[in-house]
Short mmCIF file of C-alpha atoms in Angstrom, two decimals:
data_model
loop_
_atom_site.label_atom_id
_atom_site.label_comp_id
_atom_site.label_asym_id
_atom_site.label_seq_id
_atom_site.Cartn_x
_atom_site.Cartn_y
_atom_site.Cartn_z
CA UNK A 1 4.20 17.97 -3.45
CA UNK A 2 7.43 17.07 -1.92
CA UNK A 3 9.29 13.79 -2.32
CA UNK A 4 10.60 11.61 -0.39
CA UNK A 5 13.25 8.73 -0.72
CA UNK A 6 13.08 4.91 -0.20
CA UNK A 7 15.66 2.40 -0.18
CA UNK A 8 18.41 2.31 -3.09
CA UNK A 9 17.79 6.17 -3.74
CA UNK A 10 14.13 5.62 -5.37
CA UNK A 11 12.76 9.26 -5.18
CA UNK A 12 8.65 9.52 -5.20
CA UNK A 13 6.19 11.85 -4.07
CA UNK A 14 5.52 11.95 -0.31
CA UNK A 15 2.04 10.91 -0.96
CA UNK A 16 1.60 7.62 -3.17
CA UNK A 17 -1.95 6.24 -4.72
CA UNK A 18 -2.98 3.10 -4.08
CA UNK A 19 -5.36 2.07 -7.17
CA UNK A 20 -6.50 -1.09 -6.15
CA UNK A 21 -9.52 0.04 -5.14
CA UNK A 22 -10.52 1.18 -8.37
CA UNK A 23 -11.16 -2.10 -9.50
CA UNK A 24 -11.74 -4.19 -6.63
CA UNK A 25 -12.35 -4.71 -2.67
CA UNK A 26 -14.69 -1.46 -1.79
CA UNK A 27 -18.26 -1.91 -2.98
CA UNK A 28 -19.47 -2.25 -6.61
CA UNK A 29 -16.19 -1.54 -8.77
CA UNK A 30 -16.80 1.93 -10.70
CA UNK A 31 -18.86 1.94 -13.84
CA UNK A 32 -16.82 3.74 -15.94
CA UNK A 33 -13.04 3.28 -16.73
CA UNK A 34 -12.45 6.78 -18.37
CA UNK A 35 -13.15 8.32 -14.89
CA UNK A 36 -10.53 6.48 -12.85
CA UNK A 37 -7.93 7.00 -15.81
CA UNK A 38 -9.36 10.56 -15.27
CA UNK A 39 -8.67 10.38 -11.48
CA UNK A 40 -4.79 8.61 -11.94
CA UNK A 41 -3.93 11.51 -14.09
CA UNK A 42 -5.80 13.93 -12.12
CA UNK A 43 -2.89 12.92 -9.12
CA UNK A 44 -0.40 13.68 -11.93
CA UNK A 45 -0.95 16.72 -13.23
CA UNK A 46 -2.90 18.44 -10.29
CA UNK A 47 -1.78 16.83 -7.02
CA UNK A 48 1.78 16.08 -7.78
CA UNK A 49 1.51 12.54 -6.72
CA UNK A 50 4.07 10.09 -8.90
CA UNK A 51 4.24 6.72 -6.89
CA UNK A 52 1.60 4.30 -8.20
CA UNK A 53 0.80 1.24 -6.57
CA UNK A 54 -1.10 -2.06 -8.52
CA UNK A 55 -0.67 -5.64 -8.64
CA UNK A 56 -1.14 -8.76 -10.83
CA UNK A 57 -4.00 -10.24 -8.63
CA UNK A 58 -6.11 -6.37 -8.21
CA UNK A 59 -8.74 -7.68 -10.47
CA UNK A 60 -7.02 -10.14 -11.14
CA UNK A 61 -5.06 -8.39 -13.79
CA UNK A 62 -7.74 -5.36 -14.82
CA UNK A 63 -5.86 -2.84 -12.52
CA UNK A 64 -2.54 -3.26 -13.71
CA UNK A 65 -4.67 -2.33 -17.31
CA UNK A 66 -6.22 0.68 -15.90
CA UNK A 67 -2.84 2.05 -14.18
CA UNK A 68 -0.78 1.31 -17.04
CA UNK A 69 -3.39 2.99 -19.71
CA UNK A 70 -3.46 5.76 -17.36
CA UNK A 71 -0.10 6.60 -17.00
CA UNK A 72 1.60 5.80 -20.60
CA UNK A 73 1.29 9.30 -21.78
CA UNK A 74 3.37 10.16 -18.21
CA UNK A 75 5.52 7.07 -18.08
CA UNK A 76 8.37 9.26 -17.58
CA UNK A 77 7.11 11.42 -14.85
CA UNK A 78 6.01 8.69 -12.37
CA UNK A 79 7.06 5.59 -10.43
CA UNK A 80 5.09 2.06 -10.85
CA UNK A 81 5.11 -0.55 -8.36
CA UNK A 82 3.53 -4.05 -9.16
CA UNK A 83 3.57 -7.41 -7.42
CA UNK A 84 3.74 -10.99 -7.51
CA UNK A 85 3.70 -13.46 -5.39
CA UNK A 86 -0.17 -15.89 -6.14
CA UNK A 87 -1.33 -18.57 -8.08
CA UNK A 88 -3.82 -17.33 -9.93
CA UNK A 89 -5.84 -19.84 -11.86
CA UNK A 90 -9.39 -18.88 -13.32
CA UNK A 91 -8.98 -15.41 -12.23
CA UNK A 92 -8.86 -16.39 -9.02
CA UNK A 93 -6.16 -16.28 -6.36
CA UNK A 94 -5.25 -19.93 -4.98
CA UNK A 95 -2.59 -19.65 -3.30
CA UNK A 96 1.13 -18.21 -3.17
CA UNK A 97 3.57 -19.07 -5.95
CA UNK A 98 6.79 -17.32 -6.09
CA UNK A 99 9.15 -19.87 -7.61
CA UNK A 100 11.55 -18.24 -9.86
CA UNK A 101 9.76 -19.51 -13.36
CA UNK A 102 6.79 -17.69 -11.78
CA UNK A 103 8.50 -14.81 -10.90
CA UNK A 104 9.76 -14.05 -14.41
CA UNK A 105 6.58 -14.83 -15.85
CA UNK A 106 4.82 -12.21 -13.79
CA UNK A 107 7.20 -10.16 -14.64
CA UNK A 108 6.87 -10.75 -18.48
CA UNK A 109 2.43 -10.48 -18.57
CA UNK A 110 2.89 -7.69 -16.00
CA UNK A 111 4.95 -5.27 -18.69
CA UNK A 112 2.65 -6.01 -21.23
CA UNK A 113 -0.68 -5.03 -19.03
CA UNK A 114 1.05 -2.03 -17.96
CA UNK A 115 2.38 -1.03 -21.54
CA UNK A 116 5.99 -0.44 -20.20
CA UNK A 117 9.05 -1.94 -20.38
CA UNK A 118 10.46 -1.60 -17.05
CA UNK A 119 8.72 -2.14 -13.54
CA UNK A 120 10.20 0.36 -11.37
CA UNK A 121 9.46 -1.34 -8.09
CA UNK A 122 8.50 -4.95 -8.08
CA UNK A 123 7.26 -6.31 -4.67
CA UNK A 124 6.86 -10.00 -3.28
CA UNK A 125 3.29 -9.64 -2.24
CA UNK A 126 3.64 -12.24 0.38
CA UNK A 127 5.74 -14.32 1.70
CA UNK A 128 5.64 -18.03 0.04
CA UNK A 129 6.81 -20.67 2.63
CA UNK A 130 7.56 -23.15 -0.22
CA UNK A 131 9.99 -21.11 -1.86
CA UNK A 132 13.35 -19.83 0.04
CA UNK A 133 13.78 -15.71 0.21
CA UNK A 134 16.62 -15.93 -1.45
CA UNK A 135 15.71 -17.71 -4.53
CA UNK A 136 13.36 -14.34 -4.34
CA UNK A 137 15.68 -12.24 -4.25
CA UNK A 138 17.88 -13.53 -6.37
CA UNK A 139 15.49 -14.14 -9.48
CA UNK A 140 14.25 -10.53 -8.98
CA UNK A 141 18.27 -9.51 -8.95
CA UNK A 142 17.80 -10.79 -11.92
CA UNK A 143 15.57 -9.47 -13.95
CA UNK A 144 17.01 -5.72 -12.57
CA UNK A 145 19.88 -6.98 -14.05
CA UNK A 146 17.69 -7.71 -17.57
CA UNK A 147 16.33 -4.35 -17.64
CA UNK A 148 13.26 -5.57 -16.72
CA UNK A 149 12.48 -4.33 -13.02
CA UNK A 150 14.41 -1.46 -11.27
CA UNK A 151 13.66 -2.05 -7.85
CA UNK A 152 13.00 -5.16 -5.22
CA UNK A 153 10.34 -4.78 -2.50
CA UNK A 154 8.60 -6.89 0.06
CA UNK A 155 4.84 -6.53 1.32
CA UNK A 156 3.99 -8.11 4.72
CA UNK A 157 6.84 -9.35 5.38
CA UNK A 158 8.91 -10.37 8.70
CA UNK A 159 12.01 -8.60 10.01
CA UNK A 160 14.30 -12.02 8.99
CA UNK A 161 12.98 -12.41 5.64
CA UNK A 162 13.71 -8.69 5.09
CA UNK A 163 16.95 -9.29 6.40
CA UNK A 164 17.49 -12.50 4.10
CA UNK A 165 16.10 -10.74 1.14
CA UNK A 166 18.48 -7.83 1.57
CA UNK A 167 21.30 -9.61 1.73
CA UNK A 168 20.81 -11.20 -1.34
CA UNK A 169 19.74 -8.35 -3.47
CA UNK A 170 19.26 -4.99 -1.85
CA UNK A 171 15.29 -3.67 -0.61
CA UNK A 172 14.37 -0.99 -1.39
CA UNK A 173 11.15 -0.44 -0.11
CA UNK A 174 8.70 -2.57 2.54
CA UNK A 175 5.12 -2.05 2.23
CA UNK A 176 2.81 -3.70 4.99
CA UNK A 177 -0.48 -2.16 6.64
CA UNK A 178 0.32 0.78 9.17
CA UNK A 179 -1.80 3.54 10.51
CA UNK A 180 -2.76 4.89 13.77
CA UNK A 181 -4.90 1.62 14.50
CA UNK A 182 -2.56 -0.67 13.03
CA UNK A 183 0.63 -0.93 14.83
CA UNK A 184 2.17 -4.21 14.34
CA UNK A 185 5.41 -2.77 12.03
CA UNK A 186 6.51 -0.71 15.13
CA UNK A 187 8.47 -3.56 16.87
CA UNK A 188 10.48 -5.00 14.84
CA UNK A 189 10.06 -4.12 10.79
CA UNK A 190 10.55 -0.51 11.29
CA UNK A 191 13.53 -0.67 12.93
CA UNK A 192 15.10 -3.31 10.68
CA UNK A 193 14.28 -0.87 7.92
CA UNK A 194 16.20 1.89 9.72
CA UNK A 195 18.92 0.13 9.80
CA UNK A 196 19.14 -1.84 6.76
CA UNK A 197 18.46 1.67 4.01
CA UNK A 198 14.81 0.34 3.09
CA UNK A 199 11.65 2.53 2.59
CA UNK A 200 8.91 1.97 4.13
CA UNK A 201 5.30 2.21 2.71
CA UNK A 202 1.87 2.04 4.18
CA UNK A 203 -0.97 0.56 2.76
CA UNK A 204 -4.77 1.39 3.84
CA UNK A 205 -3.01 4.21 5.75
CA UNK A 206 -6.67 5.17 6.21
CA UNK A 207 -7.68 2.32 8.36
CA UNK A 208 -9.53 1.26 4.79
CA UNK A 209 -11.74 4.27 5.60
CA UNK A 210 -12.07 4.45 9.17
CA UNK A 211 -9.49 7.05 10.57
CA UNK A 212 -11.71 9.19 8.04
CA UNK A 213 -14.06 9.09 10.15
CA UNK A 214 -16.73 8.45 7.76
CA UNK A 215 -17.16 4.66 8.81
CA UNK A 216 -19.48 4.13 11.43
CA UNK A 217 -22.05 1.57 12.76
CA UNK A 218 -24.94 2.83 10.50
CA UNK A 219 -22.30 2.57 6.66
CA UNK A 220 -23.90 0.29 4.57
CA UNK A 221 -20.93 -2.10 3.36
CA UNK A 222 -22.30 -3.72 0.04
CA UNK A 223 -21.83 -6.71 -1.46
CA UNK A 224 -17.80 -7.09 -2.60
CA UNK A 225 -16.80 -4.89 0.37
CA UNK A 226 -13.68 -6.37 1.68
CA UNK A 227 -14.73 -4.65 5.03
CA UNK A 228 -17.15 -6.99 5.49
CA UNK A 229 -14.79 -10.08 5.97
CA UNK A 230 -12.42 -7.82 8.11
CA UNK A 231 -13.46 -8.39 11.98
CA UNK A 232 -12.25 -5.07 12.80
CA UNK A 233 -15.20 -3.91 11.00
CA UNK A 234 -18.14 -5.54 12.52
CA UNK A 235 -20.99 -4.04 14.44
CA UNK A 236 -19.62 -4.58 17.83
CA UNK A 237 -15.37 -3.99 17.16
CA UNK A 238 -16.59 -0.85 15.30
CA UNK A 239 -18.81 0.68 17.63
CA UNK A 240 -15.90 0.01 20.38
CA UNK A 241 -13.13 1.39 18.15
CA UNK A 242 -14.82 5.28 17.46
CA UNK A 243 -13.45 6.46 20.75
CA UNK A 244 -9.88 6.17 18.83
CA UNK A 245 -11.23 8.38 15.54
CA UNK A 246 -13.11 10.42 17.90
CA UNK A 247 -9.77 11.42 19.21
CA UNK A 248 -8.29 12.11 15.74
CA UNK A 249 -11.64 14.05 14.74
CA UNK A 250 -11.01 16.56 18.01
CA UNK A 251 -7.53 17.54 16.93
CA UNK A 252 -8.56 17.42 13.22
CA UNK A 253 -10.71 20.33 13.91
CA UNK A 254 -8.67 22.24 16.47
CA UNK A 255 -6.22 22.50 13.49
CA UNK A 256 -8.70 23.04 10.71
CA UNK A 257 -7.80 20.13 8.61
CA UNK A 258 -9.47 16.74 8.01
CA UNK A 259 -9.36 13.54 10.36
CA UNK A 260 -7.88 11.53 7.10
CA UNK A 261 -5.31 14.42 6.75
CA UNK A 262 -4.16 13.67 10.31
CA UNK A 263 -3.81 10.55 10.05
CA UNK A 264 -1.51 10.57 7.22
CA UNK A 265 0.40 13.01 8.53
CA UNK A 266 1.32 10.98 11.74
CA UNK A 267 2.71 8.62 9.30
CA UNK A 268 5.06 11.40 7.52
CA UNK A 269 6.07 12.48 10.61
CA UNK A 270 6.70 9.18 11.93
CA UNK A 271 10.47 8.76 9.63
CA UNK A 272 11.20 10.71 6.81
CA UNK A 273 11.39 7.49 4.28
CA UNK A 274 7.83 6.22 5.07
CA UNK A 275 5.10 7.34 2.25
CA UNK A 276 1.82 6.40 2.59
CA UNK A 277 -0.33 4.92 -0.44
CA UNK A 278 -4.10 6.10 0.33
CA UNK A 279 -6.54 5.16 -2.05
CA UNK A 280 -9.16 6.88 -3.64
CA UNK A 281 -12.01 7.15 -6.55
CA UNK A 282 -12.04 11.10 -6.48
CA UNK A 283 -10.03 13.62 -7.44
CA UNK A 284 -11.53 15.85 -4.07
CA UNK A 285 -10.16 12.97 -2.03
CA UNK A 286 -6.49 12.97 -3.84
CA UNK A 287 -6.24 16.21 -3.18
CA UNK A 288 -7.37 15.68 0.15
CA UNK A 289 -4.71 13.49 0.53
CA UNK A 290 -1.91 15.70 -1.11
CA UNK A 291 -2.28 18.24 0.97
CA UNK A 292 -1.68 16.11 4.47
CA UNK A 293 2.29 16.94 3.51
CA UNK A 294 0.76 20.65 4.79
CA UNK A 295 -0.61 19.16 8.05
CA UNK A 296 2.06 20.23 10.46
CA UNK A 297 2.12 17.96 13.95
CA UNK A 298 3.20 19.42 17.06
CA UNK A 299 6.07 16.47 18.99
CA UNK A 300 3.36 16.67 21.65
CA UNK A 301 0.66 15.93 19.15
CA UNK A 302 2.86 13.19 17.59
CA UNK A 303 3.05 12.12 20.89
CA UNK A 304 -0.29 11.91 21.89
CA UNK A 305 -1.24 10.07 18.58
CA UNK A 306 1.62 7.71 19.23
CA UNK A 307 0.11 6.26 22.08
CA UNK A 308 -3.11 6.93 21.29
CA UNK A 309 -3.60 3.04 20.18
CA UNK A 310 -2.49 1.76 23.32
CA UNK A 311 -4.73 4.44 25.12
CA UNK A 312 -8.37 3.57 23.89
CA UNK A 313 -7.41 0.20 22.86
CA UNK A 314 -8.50 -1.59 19.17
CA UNK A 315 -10.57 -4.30 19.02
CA UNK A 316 -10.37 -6.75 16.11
CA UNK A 317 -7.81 -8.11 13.86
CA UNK A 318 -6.95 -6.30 10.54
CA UNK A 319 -7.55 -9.76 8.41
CA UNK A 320 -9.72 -12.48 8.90
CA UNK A 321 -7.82 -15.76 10.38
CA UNK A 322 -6.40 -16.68 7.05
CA UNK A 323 -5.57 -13.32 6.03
CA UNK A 324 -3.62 -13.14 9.61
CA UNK A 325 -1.87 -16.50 8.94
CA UNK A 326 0.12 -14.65 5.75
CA UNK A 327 1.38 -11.60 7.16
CA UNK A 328 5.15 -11.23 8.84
CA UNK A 329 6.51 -14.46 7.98
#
């Protein structure tokens, strides 16, 4: 596994996990802990993989548990990013809250789930309207300058914020949703990042499972699937939307690889500081996963995948309506 940089110099691996998963969002959460502490250290020691991605309200709180568990025999080896950003009352989420007091306590409970004592990146996980950027960025600023947080990052965020946030206390890293059927950093947030120094990270890279072409019509979704809120993924959207992983399957197996694999490696290709965070409960997919950075893309099969979006259309929004309502403010 190679690495890649983000903003501020923050080497990872080019391929991140996202962990989430492993205790919420995708079905009935797994039975047993051991295995997905087995799985985390698994992308360690086997897939090379040392970018880690949790969050206070994954659970709420039980990831952040797992993940740090997991990786404090290899706390040295690996990067951990958290977030805060929600109100979080009776274990569940209520709302944003990112006022500084907040901030720092996050900070504070979040150390002691994860049995460190240093976040390496620490993101906004959205954008609160109630509480100005740049009393953000500057209570993050700091706690980097306590010792307690390395790194300042922003998830779903708009081009201005970013460029609010940065100039208050430098970004290192953006992480919003981005694959081949989800688009919407390409105008504006990617190029801001290009300019500005800041890393750029997708999350469901995947298309939460669809771009591996093992979503279809016929998937049973069970109870506690997130997909199942997501309009993108209903009968009718779904059916409409295989022509684009049809597409992706045909050059997946002209090249001998998987349709996941070329998926994420459309999104390596894409700028040398994006790295993707697929998620995964098996150590066949990690590896799966790892070895995209082996995928290599033709510029006239980047092309084609570029436009492929635009091409066969997607129908559906990535969030429901209220979901929408928080993203790129």
């Amino acid at each position: 596994m190679h690495t890649r940089s983000l903003g501020q110099g923050l080497r990872v691996s080019a391929i991140g996990l996202g962990c989430m998963g492993m205790s919420q969002s995708y079905g009935p959460n797994p039975g047993d802990r051991d295995d997905m502490i087995g799985v985390i250290r698994y992308a360690v020691h086997e897939a090379g993989i040392t970018f880690f991605d949790t969050a206070e309200v994954y659970g709420p709180h039980v990831n952040e548990e797992l993940v740090g568990e997991a990786l404090a025999p290899l706390r040295d080896e690996v990067v951990i990013a958290t977030k805060f950003g929600w109100n979080i009352a009776d274990n569940k989420m209520i709302g944003t809250d990112s006022r500084p007091e907040q901030i720092k306590r996050v900070a504070d409970a979040s150390l002691r789930r994860m049995q460190t004592d240093v976040i390496d990146l620490f993101y906004q996980h959205r954008v609160d309207p109630d509480v100005p950027i740049e009393d953000v960025a500057g209570t993050v600023g700091e706690l980097v300058q306590a010792g307690k947080v390395r790194h300042f990052g922003l998830s779903e965020a708009g081009a201005a914020t970013i460029r609010r946030a940065h100039a208050v206390h430098p970004v290192t890293a953006v992480q919003s949703e981005y694959s081949l059927w989800t688009r919407d950093p390409e105008p504006e947030v990617l190029p801001t990042c290009a300019e500005l120094g800041i890393g750029f990270v997708p999350f469901s890279p995947l298309g939460k499972g669809f771009l591996t072409g093992t979503v279809g019509v016929s998937t049973d979704s069970s109870a506690g699937d997130i997909r199942t809120t997501i309009p993108r993924f209903n009968a009718q959207n779904l059916s409409a939307n295989q022509a684009l992983v049809g597409h992706v399957r045909a050059l997946a197996e002209a090249k001998g690889c998987s349709t996941g694999q070329i998926a994420l490696a459309w999104l390596l290709a894409q700028q040398p500081w994006i790295v993707p965070i697929p998620g995964t409960r098996r150590p066949g997919r990690v590896d799966e996963n790892a070895r995209s950075t082996q995928v290599a893309l033709s510029a006239d099969e980047v092309a084609d995948l570029d436009a492929l979006a635009a091409r066969v259309g997607v129908q559906g929004d990535r969030y429901n309506a209220a979901g929408m309502a928080m993203v790129g403010l």
